[in-house]
Short mmCIF file of C-alpha atoms (C1' of nucleotides) in Angstrom, two decimals:
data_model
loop_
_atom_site.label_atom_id
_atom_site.label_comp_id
_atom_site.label_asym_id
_atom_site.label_seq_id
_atom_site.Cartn_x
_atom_site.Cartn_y
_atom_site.Cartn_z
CA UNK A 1 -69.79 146.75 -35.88
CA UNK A 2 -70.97 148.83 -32.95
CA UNK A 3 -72.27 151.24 -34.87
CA UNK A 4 -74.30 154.05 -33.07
CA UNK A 5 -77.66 153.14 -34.55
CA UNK A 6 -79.42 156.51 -33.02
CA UNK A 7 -78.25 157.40 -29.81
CA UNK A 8 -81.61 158.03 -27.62
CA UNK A 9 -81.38 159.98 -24.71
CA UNK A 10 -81.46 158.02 -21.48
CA UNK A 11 -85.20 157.64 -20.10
CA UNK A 12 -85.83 160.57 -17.36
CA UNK A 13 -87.65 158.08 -14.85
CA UNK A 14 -84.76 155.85 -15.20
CA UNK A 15 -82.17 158.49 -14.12
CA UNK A 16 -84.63 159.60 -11.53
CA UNK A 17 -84.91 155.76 -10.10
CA UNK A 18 -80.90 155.63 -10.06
CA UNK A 19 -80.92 158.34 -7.76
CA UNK A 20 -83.64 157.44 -5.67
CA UNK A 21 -81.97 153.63 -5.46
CA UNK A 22 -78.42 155.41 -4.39
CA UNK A 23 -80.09 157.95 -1.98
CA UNK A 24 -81.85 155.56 -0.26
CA UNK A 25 -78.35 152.77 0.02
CA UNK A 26 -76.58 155.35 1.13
CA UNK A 27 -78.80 156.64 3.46
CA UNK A 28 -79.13 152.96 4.88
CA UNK A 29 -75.75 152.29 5.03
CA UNK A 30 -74.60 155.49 6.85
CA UNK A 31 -77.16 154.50 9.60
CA UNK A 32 -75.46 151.47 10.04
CA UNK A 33 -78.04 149.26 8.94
CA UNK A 34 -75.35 147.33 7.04
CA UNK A 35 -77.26 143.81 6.70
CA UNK A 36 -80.75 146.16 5.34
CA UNK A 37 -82.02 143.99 2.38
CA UNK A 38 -82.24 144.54 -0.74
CA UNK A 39 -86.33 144.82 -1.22
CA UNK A 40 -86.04 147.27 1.68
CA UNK A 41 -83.96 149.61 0.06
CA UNK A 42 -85.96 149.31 -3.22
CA UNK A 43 -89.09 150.14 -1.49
CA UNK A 44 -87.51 152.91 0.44
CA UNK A 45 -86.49 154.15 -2.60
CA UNK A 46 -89.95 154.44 -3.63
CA UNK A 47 -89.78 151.40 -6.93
CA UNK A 48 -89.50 147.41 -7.14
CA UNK A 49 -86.43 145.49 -6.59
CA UNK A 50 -86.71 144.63 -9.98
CA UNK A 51 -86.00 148.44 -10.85
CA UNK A 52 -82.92 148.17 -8.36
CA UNK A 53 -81.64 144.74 -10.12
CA UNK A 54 -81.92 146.89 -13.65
CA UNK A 55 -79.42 149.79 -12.26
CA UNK A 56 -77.42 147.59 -10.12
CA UNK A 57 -76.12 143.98 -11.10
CA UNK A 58 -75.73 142.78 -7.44
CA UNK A 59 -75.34 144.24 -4.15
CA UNK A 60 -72.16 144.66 -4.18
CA UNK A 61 -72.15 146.67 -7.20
CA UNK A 62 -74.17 149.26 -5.25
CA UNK A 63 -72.22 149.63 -2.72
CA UNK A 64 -69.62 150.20 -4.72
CA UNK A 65 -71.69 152.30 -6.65
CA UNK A 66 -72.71 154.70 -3.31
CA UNK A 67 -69.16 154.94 -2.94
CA UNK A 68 -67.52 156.09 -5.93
CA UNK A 69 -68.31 159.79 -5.66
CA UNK A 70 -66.17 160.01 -2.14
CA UNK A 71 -63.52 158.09 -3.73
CA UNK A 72 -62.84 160.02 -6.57
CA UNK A 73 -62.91 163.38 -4.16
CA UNK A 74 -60.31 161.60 -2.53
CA UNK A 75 -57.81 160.76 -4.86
CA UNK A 76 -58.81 163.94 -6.70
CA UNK A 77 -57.11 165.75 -3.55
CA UNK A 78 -54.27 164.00 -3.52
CA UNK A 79 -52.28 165.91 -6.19
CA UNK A 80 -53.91 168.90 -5.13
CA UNK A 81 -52.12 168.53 -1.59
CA UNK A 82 -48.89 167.26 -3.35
CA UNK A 83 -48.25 170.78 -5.16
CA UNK A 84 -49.70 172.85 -2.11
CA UNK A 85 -47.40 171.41 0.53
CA UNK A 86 -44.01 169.70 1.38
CA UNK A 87 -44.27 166.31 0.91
CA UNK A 88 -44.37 164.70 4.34
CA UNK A 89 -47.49 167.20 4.85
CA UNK A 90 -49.02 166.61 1.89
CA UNK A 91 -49.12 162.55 2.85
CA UNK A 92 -50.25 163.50 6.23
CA UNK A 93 -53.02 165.44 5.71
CA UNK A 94 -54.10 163.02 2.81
CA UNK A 95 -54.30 160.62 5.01
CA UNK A 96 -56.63 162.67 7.05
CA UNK A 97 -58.96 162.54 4.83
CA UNK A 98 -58.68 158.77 3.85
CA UNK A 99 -59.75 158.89 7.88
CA UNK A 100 -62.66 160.78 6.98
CA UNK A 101 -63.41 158.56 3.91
CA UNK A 102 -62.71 155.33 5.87
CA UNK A 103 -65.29 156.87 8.59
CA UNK A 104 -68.31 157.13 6.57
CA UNK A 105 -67.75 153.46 5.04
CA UNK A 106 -66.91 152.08 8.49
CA UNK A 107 -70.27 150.93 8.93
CA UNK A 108 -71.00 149.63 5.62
CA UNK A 109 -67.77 147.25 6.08
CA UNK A 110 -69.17 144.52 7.27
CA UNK A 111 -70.88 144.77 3.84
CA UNK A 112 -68.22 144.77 1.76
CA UNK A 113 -66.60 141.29 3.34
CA UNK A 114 -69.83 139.93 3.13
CA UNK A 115 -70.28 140.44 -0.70
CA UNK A 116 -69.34 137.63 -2.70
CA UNK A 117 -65.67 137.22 -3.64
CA UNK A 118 -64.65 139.03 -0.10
CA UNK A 119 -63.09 141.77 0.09
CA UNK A 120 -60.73 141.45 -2.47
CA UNK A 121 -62.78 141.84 -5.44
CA UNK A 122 -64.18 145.07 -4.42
CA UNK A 123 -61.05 146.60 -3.03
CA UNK A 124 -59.39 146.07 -5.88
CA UNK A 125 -61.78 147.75 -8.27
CA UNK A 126 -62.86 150.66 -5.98
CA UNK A 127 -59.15 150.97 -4.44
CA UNK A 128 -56.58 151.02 -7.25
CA UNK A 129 -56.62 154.82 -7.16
CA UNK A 130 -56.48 155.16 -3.96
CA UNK A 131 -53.46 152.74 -3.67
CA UNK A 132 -52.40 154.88 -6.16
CA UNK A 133 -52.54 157.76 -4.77
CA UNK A 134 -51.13 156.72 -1.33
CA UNK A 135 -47.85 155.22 -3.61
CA UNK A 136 -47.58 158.64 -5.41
CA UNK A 137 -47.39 160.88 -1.85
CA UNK A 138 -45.25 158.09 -0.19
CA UNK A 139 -42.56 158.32 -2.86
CA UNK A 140 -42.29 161.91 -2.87
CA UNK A 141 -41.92 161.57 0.65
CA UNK A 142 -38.90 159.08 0.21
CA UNK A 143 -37.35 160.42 -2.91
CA UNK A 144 -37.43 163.81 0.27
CA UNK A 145 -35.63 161.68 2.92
CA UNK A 146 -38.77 162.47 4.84
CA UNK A 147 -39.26 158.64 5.37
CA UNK A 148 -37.89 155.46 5.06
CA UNK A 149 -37.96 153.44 1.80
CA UNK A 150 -38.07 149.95 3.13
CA UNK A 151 -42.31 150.53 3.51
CA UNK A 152 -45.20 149.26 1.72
CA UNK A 153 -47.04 152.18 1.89
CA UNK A 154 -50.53 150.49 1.72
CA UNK A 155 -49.25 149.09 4.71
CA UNK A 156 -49.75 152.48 6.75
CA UNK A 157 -52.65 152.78 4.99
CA UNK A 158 -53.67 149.67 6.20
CA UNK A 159 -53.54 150.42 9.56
CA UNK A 160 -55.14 153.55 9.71
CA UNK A 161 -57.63 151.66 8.12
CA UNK A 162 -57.95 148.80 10.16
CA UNK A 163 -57.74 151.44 13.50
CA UNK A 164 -61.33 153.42 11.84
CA UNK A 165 -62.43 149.91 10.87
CA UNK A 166 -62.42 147.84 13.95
CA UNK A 167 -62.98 151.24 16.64
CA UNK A 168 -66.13 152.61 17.53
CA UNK A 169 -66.81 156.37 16.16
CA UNK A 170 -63.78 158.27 16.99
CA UNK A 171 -62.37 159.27 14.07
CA UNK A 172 -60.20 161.79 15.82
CA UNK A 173 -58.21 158.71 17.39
CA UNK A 174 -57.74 157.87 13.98
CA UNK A 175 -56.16 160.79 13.06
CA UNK A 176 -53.91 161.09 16.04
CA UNK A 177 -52.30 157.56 14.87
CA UNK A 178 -51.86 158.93 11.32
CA UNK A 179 -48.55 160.62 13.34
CA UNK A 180 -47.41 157.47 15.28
CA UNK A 181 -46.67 155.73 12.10
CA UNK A 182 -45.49 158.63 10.56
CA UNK A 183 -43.14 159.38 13.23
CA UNK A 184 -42.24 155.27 12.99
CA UNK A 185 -41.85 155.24 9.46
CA UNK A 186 -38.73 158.25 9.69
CA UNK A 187 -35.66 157.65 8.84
CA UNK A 188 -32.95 156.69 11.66
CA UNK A 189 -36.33 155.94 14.21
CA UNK A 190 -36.00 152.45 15.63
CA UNK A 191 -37.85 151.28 18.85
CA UNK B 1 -83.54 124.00 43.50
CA UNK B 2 -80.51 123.19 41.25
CA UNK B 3 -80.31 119.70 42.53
CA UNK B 4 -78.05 117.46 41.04
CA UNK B 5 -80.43 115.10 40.36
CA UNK B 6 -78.45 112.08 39.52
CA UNK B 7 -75.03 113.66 37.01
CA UNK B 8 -74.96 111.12 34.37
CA UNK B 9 -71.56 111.09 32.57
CA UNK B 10 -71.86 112.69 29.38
CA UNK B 11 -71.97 110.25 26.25
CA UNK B 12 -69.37 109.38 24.61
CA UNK B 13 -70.80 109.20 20.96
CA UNK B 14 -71.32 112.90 21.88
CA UNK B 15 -68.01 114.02 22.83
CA UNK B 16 -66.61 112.15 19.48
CA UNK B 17 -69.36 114.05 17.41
CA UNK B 18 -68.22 117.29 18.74
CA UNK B 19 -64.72 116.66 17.92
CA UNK B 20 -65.18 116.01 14.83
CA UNK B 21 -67.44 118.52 14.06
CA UNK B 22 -64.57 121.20 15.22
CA UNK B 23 -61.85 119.24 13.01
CA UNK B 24 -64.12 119.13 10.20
CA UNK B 25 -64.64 122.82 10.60
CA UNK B 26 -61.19 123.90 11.42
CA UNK B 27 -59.97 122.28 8.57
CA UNK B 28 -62.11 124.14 5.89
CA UNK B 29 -61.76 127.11 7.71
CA UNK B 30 -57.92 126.44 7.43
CA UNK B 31 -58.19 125.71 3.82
CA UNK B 32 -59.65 129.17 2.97
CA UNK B 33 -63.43 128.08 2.44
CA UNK B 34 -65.19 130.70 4.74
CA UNK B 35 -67.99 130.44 2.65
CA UNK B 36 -68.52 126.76 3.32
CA UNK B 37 -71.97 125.20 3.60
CA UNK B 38 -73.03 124.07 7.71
CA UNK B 39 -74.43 120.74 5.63
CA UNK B 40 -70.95 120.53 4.23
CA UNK B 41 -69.35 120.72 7.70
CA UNK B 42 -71.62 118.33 9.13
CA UNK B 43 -71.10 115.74 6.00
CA UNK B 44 -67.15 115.95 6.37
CA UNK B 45 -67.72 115.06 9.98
CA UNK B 46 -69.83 112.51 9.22
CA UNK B 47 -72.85 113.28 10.90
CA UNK B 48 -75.92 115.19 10.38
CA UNK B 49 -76.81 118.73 10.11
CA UNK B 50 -79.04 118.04 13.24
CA UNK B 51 -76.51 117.28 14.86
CA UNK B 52 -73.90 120.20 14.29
CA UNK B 53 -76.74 122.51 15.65
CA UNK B 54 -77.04 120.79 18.88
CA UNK B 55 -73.52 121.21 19.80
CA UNK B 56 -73.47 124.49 18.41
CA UNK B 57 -76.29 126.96 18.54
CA UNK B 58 -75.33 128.69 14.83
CA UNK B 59 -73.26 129.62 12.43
CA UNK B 60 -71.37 132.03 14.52
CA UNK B 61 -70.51 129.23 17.73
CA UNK B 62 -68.91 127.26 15.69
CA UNK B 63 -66.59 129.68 14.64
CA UNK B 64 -66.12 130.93 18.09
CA UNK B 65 -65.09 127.35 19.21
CA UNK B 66 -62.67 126.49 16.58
CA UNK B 67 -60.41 129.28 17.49
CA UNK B 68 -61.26 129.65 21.52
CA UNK B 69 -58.35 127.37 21.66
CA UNK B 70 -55.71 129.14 19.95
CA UNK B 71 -57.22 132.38 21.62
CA UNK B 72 -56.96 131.18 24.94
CA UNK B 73 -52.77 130.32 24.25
CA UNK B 74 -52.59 134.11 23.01
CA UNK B 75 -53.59 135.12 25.84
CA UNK B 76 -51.81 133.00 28.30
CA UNK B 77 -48.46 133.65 27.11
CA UNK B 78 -48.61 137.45 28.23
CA UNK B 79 -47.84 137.00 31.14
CA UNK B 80 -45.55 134.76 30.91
CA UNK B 81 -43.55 137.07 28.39
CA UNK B 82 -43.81 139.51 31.10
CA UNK B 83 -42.17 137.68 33.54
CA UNK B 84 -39.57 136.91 31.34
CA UNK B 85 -38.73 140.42 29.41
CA UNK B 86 -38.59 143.98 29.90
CA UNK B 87 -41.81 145.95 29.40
CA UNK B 88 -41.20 146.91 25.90
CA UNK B 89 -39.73 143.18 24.30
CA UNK B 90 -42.54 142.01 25.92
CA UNK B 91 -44.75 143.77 24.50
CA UNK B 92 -42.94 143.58 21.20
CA UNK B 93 -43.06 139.42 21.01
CA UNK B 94 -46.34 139.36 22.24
CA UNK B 95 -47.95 141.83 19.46
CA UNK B 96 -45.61 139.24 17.13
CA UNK B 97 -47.48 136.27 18.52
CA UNK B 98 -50.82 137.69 17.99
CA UNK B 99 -49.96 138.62 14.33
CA UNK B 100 -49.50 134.80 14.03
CA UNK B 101 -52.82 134.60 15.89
CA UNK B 102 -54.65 137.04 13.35
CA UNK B 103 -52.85 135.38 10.58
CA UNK B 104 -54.20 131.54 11.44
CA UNK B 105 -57.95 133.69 11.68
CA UNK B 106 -57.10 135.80 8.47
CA UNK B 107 -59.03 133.43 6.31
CA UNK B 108 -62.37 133.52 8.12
CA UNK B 109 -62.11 137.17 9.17
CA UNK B 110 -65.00 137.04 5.99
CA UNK B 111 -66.86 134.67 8.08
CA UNK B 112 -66.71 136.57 11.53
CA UNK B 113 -67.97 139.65 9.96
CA UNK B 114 -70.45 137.99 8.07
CA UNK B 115 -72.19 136.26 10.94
CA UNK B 116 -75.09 137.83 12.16
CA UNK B 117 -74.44 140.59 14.49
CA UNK B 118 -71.57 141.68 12.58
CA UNK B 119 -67.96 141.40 14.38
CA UNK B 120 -69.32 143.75 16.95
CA UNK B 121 -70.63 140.81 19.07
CA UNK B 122 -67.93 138.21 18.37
CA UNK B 123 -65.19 140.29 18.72
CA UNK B 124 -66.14 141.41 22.11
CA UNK B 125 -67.48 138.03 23.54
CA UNK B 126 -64.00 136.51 21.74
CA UNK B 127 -61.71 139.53 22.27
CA UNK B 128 -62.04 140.63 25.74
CA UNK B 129 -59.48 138.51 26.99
CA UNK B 130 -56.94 140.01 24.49
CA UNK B 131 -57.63 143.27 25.07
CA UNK B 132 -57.21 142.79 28.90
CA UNK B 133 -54.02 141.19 27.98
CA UNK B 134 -52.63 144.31 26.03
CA UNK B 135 -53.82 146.28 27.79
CA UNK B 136 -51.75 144.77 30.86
CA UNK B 137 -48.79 145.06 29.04
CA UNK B 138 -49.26 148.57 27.34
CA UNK B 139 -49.54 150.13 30.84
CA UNK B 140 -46.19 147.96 32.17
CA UNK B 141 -44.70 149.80 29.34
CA UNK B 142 -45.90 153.03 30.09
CA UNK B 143 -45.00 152.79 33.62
CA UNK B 144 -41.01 152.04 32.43
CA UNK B 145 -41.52 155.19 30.67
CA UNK B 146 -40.80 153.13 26.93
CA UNK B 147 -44.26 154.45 25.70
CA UNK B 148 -46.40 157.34 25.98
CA UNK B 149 -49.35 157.21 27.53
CA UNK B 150 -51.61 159.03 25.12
CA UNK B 151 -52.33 156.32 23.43
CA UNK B 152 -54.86 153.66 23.09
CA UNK B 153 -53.44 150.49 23.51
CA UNK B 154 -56.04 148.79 21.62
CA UNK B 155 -55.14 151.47 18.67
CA UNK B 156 -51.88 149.57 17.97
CA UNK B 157 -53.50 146.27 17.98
CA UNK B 158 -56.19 146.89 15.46
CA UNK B 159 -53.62 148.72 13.32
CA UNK B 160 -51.58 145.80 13.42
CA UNK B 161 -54.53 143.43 12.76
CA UNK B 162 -55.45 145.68 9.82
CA UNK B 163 -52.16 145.06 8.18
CA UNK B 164 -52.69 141.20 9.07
CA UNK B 165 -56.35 141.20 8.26
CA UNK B 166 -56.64 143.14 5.05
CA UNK B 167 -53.08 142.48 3.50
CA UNK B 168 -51.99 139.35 1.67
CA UNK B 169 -50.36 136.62 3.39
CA UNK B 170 -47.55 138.32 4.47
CA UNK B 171 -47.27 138.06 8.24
CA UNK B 172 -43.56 139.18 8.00
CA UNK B 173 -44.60 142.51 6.70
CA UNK B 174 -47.07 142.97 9.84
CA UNK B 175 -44.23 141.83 12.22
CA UNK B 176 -42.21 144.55 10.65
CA UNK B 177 -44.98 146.95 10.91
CA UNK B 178 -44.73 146.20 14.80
CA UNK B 179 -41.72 147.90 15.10
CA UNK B 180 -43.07 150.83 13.09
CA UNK B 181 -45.59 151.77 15.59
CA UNK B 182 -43.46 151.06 18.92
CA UNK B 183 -41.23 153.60 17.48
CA UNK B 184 -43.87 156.08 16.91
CA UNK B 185 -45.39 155.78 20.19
CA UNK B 186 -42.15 156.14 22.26
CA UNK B 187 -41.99 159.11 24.32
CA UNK B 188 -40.87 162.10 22.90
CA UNK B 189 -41.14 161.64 19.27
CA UNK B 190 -42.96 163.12 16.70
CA UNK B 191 -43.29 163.46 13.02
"C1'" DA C 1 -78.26 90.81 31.27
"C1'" DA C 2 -82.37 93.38 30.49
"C1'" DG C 3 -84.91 97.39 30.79
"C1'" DC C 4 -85.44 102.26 31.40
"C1'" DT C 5 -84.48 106.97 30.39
"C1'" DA C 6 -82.43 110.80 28.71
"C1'" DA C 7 -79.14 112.25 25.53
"C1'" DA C 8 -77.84 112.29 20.85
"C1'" DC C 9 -78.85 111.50 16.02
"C1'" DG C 10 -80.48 112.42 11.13
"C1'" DG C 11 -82.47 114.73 7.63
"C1'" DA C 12 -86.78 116.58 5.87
"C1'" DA C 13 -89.30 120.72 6.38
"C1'" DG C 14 -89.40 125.69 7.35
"C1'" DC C 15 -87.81 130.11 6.58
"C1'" DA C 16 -85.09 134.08 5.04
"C1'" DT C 17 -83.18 136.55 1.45
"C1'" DA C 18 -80.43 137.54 -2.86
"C1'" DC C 19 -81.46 137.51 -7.49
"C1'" DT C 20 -84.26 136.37 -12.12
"C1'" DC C 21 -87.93 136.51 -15.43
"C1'" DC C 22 -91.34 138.38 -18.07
"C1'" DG C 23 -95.75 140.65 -19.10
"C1'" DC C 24 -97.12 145.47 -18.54
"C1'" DT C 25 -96.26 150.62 -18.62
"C1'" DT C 26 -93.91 154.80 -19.81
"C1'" DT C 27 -90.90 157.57 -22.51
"C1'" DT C 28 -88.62 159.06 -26.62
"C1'" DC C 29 -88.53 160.13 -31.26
"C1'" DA C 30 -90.12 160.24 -36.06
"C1'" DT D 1 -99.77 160.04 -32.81
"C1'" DG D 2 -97.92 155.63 -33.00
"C1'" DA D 3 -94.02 152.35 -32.91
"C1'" DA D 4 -90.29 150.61 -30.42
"C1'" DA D 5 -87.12 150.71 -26.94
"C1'" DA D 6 -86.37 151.38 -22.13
"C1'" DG D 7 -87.96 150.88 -17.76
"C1'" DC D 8 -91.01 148.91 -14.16
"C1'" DG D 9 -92.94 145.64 -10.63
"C1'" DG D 10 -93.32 141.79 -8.04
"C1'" DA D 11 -94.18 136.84 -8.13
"C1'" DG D 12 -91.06 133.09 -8.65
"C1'" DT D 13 -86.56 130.56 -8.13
"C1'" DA D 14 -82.39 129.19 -5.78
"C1'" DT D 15 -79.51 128.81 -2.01
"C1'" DG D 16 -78.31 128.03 2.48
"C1'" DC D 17 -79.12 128.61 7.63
"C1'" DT D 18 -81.92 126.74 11.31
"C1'" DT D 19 -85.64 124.03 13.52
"C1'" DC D 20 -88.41 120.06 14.56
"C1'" DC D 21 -89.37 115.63 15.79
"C1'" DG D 22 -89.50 110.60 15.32
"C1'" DT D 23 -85.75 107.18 15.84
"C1'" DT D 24 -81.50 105.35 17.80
"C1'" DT D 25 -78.08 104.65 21.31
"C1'" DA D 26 -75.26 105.08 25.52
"C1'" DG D 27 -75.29 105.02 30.47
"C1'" DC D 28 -77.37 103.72 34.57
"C1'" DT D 29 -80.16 100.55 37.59
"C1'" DT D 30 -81.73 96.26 39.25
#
DNA sequence: AAGCTAAACGGAAGCATACTCCGCTTTTCA
DNA sequence: TGAAAAGCGGAGTATGCTTCCGTTTAGCTT
């Protein structure tokens, strides 16, 4: 069973269509165009939509296939910030970049409700590391006294999230809020 | 010009179809079905397609309807709250009360952003009112010196309604999160 | 009460768009 | 070089929103 009957090297003009497909979604989706159809992106990307239904199961699975590079960047950083600076730094500045990550997706949002199964089923396959990342800084943080331990962290996540979601293009707001919660979520800090 | 020619009273057959119509829809909206069918809408009302789309121009209408209600309470019991509190508590109960708000509209947040248009359109034709209304009470704050005034009012809304929107059902979490960002945006605190 | 008129009704047809199917082409490897 | 596996394209299918229009019905008038 499953034995390796020869092991052919993948097909060049199929690798080359992949990346066409993905270059063009992503391309599409960073200009907003979030409802773009499907046969428009094939054709954009230069083959039939056939050729995009081979690499991609459904349209959600390329979006979440446009995606994955800047997600693993991101939770690749996160224990690279951990051992570089104090904890409560480390989180922030994560965080800043989750703002940065959150940015380019913004528009492409609307896309990811709309898929089938809502927003659940994606988030939960393209966001486990990242919640898992956000847990790791957030405990160090605690286990630090640097913030409070009665805090779902993917709460504050949540709402940096939902401030670069629902705002126009100012990701720099964004970032200034990363420090209101912060500064909420202290110890001894109650309004 | 715009001469009342003769103003017949409006028929009563369809008053009761457009009740029905928003019951039928605010149920299955209720019940978690934002993908439900405009047939299946009209059919639980018990009248035609035809006639769901001459009380309400599309998809998106409808949607807008069900929940002007509940909007329009939202937004009348600012000032009321401000009457009745100082700056800050009213501010407090008021972000509380739209939680509940977001919460009841949590379920078909799918279905607002997959209308046409994206949420863009709906949220401004449905939100202006609310933001006017937190606004209002943001800058009574500010004024009493309780909150800094760098800060985008509408910021600590859509953070809030990101907690609502993308967590679970957990409202209590999102009331607690209140708290977290009134601290953070008092005056003279920072992380 | 009967008739007139405009509003409201129903549901079949129209249309848009995600996704499938399959015969044809290209690539890899022996 | 030839066989077979992988990939390709795009017409076809399915689903679901919206429109269209002939029929019905409520409100007004006489």
């Amino acid at each position: 069973m499953t034995d390796t009957p020869k092991a052919r090297r993948p097909r060049s003009d199929g690798q080359r269509s992949r990346l066409a497909l993905l270059a063009a979604a992503r391309s599409a989706f960073m200009a907003g165009e979030s409802d773009i159809r499907m046969d428009a992106i094939a054709s954009r990307a230069g083959v039939g939509v056939g050729t995009l239904y081979r690499h991609f199961a459904d349209r959600s699975a390329l979006i979440e296939a446009v995606y994955a590079d800047e997600r693993d960047q991101l939770v690749a950083s996160a224990p690279v910030l951990a051992a570089r600076h104090k904890p409560l730094e480390a989180l922030r500045q994560w965080m800043q970049l989750f703002v940065a990550y959150a940015a380019t997706k913004k528009m492409m949002t609307p896309v990811l409700e709309t898929v089938t199964g809502g927003a659940a089923s994606l988030h939960e396959r393209s966001g486990a590391p990242i919640i898992d990342a956000m847990q790791r800084l957030t405990s160090a943080c605690v286990t630090a006294g640097a913030l409070r331990d009665d805090i779902d962290p993917m709460d504050m996540l949540r709402a940096v999230y939902g401030v670069c979601t629902i705002a126009g293009d100012r990701p720099q707001q964004a970032v200034q809020f990363i420090d209101i919660v912060l500064a909420g979520a202290r110890p001894g800090v109650t309004p």
